CSV table of C-alpha atoms and ligand atoms in Angstrom, one decimal:
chain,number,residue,atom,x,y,z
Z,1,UNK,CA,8.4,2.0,-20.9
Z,2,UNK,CA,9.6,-1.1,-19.7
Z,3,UNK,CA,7.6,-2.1,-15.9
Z,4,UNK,CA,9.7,-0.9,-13.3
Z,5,UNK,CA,9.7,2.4,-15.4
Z,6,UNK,CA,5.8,2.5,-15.4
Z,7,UNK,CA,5.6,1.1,-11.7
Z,8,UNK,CA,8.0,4.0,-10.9
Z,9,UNK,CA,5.5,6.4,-12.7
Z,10,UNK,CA,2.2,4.8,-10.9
Z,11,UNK,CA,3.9,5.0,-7.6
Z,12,UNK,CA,4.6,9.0,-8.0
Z,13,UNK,CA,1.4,9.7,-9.4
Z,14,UNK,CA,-0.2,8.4,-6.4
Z,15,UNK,CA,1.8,9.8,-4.2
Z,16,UNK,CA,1.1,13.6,-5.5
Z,17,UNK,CA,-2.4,12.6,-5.8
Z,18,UNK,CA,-2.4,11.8,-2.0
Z,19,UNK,CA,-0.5,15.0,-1.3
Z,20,UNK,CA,-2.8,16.8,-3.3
Z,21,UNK,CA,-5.5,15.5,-1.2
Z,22,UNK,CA,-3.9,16.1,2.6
Z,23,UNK,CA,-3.1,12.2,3.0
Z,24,UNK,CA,0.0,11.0,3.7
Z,25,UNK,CA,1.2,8.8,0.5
Z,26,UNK,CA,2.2,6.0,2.7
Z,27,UNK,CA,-1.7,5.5,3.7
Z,28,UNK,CA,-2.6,4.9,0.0
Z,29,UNK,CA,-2.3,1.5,-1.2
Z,30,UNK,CA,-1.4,0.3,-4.5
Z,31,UNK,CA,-2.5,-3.2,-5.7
Z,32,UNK,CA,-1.4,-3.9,-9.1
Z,33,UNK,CA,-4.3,-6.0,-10.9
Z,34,UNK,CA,-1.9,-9.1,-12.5
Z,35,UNK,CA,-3.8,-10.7,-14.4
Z,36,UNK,CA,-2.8,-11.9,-17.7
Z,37,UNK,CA,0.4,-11.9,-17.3
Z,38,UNK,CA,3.3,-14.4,-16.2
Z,39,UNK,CA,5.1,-14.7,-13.1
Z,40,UNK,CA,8.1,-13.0,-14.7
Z,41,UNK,CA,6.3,-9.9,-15.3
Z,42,UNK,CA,4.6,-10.4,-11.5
Z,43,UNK,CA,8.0,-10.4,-10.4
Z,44,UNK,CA,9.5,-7.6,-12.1
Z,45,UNK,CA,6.5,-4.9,-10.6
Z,46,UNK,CA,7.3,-6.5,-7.0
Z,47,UNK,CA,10.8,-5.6,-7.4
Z,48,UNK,CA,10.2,-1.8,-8.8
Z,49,UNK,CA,7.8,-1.7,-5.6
Z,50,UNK,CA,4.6,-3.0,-6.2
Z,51,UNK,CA,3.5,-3.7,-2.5
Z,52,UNK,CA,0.3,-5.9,-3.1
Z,53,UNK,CA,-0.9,-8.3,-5.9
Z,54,UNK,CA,-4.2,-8.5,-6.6
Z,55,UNK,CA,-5.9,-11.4,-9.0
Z,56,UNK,CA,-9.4,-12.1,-10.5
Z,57,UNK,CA,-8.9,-16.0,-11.2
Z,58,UNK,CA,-9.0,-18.8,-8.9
Z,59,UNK,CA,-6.9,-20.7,-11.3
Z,60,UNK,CA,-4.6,-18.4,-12.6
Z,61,UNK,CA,-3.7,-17.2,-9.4
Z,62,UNK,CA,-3.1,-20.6,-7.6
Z,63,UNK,CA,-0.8,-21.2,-11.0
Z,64,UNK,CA,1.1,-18.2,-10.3
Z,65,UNK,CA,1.4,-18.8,-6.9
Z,66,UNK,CA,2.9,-21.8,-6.9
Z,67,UNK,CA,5.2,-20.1,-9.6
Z,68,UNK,CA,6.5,-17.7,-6.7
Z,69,UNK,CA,5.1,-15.1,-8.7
Z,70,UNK,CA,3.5,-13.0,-5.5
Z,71,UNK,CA,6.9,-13.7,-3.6
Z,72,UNK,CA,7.6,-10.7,-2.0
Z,73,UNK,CA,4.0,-9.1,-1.8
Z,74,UNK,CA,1.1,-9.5,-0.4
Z,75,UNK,CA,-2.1,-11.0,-2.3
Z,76,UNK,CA,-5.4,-10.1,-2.5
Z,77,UNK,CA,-8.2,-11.7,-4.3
Z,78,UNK,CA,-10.5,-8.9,-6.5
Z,79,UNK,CA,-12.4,-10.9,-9.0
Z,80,UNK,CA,-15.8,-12.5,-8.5
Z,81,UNK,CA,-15.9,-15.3,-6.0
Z,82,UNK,CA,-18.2,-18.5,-7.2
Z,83,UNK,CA,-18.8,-20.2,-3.9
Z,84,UNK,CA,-17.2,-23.4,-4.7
Z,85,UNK,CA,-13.7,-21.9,-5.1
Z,86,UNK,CA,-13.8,-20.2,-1.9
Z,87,UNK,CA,-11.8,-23.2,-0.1
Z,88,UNK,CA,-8.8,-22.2,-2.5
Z,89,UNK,CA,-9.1,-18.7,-1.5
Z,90,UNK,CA,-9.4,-18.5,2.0
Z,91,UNK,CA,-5.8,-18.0,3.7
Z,92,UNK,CA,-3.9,-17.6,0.4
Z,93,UNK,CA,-5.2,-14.3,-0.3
Z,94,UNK,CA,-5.3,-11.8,2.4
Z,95,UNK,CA,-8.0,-10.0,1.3
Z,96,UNK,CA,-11.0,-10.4,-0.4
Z,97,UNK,CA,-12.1,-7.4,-2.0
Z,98,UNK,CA,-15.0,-8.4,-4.3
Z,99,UNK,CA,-17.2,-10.0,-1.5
Z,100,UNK,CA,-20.9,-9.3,-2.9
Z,101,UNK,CA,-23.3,-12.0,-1.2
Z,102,UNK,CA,-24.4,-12.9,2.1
Z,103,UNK,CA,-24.2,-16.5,0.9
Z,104,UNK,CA,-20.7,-16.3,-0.2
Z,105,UNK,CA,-19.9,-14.3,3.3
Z,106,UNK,CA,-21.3,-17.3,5.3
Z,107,UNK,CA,-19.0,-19.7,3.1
Z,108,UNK,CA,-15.9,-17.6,3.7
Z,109,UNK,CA,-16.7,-18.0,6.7
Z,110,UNK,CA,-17.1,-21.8,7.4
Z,111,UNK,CA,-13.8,-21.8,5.5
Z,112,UNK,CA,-12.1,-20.1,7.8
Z,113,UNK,CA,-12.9,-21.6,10.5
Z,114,UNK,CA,-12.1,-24.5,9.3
Z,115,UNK,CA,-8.6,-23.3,8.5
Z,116,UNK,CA,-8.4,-21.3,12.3
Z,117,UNK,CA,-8.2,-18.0,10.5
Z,118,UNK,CA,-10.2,-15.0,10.1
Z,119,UNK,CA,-10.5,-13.4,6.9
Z,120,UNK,CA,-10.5,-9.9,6.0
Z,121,UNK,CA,-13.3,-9.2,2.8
Z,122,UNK,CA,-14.3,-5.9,1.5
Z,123,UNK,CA,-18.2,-5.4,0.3
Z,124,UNK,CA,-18.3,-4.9,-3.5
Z,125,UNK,CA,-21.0,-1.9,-4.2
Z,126,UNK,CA,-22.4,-1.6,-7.3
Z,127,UNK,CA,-22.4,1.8,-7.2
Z,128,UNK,CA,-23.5,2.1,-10.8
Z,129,UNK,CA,-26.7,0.1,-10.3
Z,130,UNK,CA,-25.5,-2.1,-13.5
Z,131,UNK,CA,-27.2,-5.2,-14.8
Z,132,UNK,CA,-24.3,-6.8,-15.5
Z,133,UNK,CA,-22.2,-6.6,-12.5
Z,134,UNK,CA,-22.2,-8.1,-9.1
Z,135,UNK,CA,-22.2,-5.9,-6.2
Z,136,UNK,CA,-24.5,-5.0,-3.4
Z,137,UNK,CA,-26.9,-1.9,-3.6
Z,138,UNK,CA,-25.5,1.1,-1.6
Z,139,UNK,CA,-28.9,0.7,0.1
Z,140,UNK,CA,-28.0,-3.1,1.3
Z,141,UNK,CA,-25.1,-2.1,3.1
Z,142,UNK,CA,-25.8,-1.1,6.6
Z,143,UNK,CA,-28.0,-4.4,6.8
Z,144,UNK,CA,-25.1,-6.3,5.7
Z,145,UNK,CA,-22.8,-5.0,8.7
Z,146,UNK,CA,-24.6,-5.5,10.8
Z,147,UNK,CA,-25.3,-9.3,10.2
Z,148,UNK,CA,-21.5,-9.4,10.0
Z,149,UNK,CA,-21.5,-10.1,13.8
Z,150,UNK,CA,-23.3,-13.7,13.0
Z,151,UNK,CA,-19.7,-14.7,11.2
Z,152,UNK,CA,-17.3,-14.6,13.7
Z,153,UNK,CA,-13.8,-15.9,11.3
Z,154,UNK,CA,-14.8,-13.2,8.8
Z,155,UNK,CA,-13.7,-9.3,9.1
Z,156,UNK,CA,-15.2,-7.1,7.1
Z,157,UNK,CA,-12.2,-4.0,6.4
Z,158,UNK,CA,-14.2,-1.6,3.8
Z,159,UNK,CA,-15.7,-1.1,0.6
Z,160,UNK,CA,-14.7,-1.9,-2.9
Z,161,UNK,CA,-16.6,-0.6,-6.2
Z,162,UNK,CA,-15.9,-1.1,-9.7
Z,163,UNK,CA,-18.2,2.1,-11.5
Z,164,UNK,CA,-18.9,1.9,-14.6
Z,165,UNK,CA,-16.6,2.5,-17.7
Z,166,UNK,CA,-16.1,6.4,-18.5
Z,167,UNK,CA,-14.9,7.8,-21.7
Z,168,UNK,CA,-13.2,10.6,-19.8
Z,169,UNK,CA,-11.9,9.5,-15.9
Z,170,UNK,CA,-13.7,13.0,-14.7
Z,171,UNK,CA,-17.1,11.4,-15.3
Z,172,UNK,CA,-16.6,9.0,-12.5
Z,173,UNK,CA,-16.1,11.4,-10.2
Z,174,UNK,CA,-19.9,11.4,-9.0
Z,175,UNK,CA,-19.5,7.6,-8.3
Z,176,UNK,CA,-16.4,7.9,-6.3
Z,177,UNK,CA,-18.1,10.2,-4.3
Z,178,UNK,CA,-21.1,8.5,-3.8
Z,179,UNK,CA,-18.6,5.9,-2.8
Z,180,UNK,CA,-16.8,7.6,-0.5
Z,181,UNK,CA,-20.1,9.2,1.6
Z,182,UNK,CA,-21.3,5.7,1.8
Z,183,UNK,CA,-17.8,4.8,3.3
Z,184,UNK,CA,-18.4,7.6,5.6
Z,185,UNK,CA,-22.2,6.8,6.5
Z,186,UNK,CA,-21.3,3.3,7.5
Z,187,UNK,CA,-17.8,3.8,9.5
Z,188,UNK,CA,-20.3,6.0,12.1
Z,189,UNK,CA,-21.7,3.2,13.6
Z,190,UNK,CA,-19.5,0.6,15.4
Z,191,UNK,CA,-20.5,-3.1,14.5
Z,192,UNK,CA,-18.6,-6.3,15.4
Z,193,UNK,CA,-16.4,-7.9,13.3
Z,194,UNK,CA,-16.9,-4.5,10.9
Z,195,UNK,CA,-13.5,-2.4,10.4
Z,196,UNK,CA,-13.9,0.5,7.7
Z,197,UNK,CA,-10.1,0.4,7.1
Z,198,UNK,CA,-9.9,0.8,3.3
Z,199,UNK,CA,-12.0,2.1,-0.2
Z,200,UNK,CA,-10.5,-0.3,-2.7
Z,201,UNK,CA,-11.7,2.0,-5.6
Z,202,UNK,CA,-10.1,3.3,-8.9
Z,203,UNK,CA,-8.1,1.5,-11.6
Z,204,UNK,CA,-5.5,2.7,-14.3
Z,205,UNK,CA,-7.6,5.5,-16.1
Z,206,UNK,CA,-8.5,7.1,-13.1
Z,207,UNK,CA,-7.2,6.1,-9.6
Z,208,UNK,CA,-6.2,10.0,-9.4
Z,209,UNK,CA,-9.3,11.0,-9.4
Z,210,UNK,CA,-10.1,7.6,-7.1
Z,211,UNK,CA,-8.0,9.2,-4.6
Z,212,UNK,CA,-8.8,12.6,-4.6
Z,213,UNK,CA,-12.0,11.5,-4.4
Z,214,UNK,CA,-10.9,9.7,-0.9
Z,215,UNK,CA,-9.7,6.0,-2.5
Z,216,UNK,CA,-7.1,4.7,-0.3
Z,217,UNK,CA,-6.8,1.2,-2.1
Z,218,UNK,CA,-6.3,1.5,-5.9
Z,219,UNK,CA,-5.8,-1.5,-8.4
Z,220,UNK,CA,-3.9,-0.7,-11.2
Z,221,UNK,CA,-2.8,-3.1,-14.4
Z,222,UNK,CA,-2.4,-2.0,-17.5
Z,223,UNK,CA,-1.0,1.8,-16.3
Z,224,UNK,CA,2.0,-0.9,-15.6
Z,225,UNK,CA,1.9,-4.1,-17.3
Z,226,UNK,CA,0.8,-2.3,-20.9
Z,227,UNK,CA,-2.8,-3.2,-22.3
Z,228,UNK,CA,-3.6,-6.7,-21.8
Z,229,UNK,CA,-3.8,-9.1,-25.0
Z,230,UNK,CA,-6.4,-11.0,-25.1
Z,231,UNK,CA,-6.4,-14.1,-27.3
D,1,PLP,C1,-8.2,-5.8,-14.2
D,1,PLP,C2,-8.8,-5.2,-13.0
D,1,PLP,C3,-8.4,-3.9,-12.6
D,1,PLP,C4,-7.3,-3.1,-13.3
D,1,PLP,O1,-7.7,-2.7,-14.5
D,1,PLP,P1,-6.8,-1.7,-15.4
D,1,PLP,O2,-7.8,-0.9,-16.1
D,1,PLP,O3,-6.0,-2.6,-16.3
D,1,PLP,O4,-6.0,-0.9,-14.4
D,1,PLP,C5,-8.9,-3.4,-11.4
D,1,PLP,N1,-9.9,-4.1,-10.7
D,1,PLP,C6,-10.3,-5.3,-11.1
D,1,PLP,C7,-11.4,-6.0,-10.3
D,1,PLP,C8,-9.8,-5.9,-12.2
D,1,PLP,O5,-10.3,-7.0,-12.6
């Protein structure tokens, strides 16, 4: 399949996933995870309809960009941040999804303020309670939001989660649930600067089950660029 064939195919699936779930398609949001490969192939998804572009690496992305590869989309940032990138990062992308510090939130946002912007982050949950990935606990998260009102160039829009890998895409169901109650939970109260716009949850094996599970912001790669190669 060549990618606007498979964008084509991503697009539809999420749209009767969001059917099937009483949403309206057009409140599901598609960002196609680009990393790995060239501008040209960027390109090419953007013009079958890939809305947002989403990258993991600083570098990569700042190549890219200055490529033109995002022209045409919007950009989001969805890898993890190191502090001392965040200067690169604030302003280019237009949303942060993978946010899992209060350090790093305070450093977003003495960036931009320096830059006279505010900048949209999600809070990455590690919803699997896994060593080796970055996150906060589902249990840290009201805390969070409501220090959120101390960082006044910063707007916090949701929750992001990355579970952990599942032979079968059913078996993350119970995460994406968990995921979505705690989205619930925390969009009760009202605290400043704190939006609960969008679940940035699922990826290509499973962002059906993402949405019917109540995902409104999926990030999809391979499902349209083809497995990745790595060298
Ligand atoms: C690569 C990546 C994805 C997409 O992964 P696929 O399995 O290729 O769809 C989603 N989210 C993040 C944070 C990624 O790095």
């Amino acid at each position: 399949m060549s990618i606007a064939e498979s964008t084509a195919a991503v697009l539809k699936n999420i749209e009767n996933a969001a059917i099937a779930a009483g949403k309206d398609p057009k409140d599901i949001y598609l960002v196609v995870a680009s990393k790995m490969n060239d501008a040209e192939r960027v390109q090419e998804a953007i013009k079958a309809g890939v809305p947002i572009c989403g990258e993991n690496r600083v570098q990569e992305m700042l190549e890219k960009n200055s490529q033109g590869a995002y022209n045409g989309a919007k950009l989001h940032f969805i890898g993890h941040l190191q502090k001392n990138k965040v200067r690169q990062v604030v302003g280019l992308a237009e949303l942060i999804h993978s946010v899992d510090s209060l350090p790093l939130i305070s450093a977003i946002n003495k960036e931009a303020e320096k830059k006279f912007i505010v900048q949209d982050i999600l809070l990455e949950v590690n919803i699997g309670n896994e060593e080796s990935k970055s996150g906060f606990s589902p249990e840290e998260i009201p805390g969070i939001l409501s220090e959120i009102c101390q960082f006044s160039a910063v707007r916090v829009r949701g929750l992001m989660a990355i579970p952990p890998v599942c032979r079968i895409s059913r078996e993350n169901r119970p995460y994406f649930e968990r995921m979505k109650q705690l989205f619930v939970d925390n969009s009760e109260k009202k605290y400043d600067n704190v939006y609960m716009d969008f679940l940035s949850m699922g990826m290509s094996g499973d962002y059906q089950e993402a949405i019917a599970c109540g995902a409104n912001m999926v990030r999809v790669g391979s499902a349209i660029f083809g497995a990745r190669i790595y060298k």
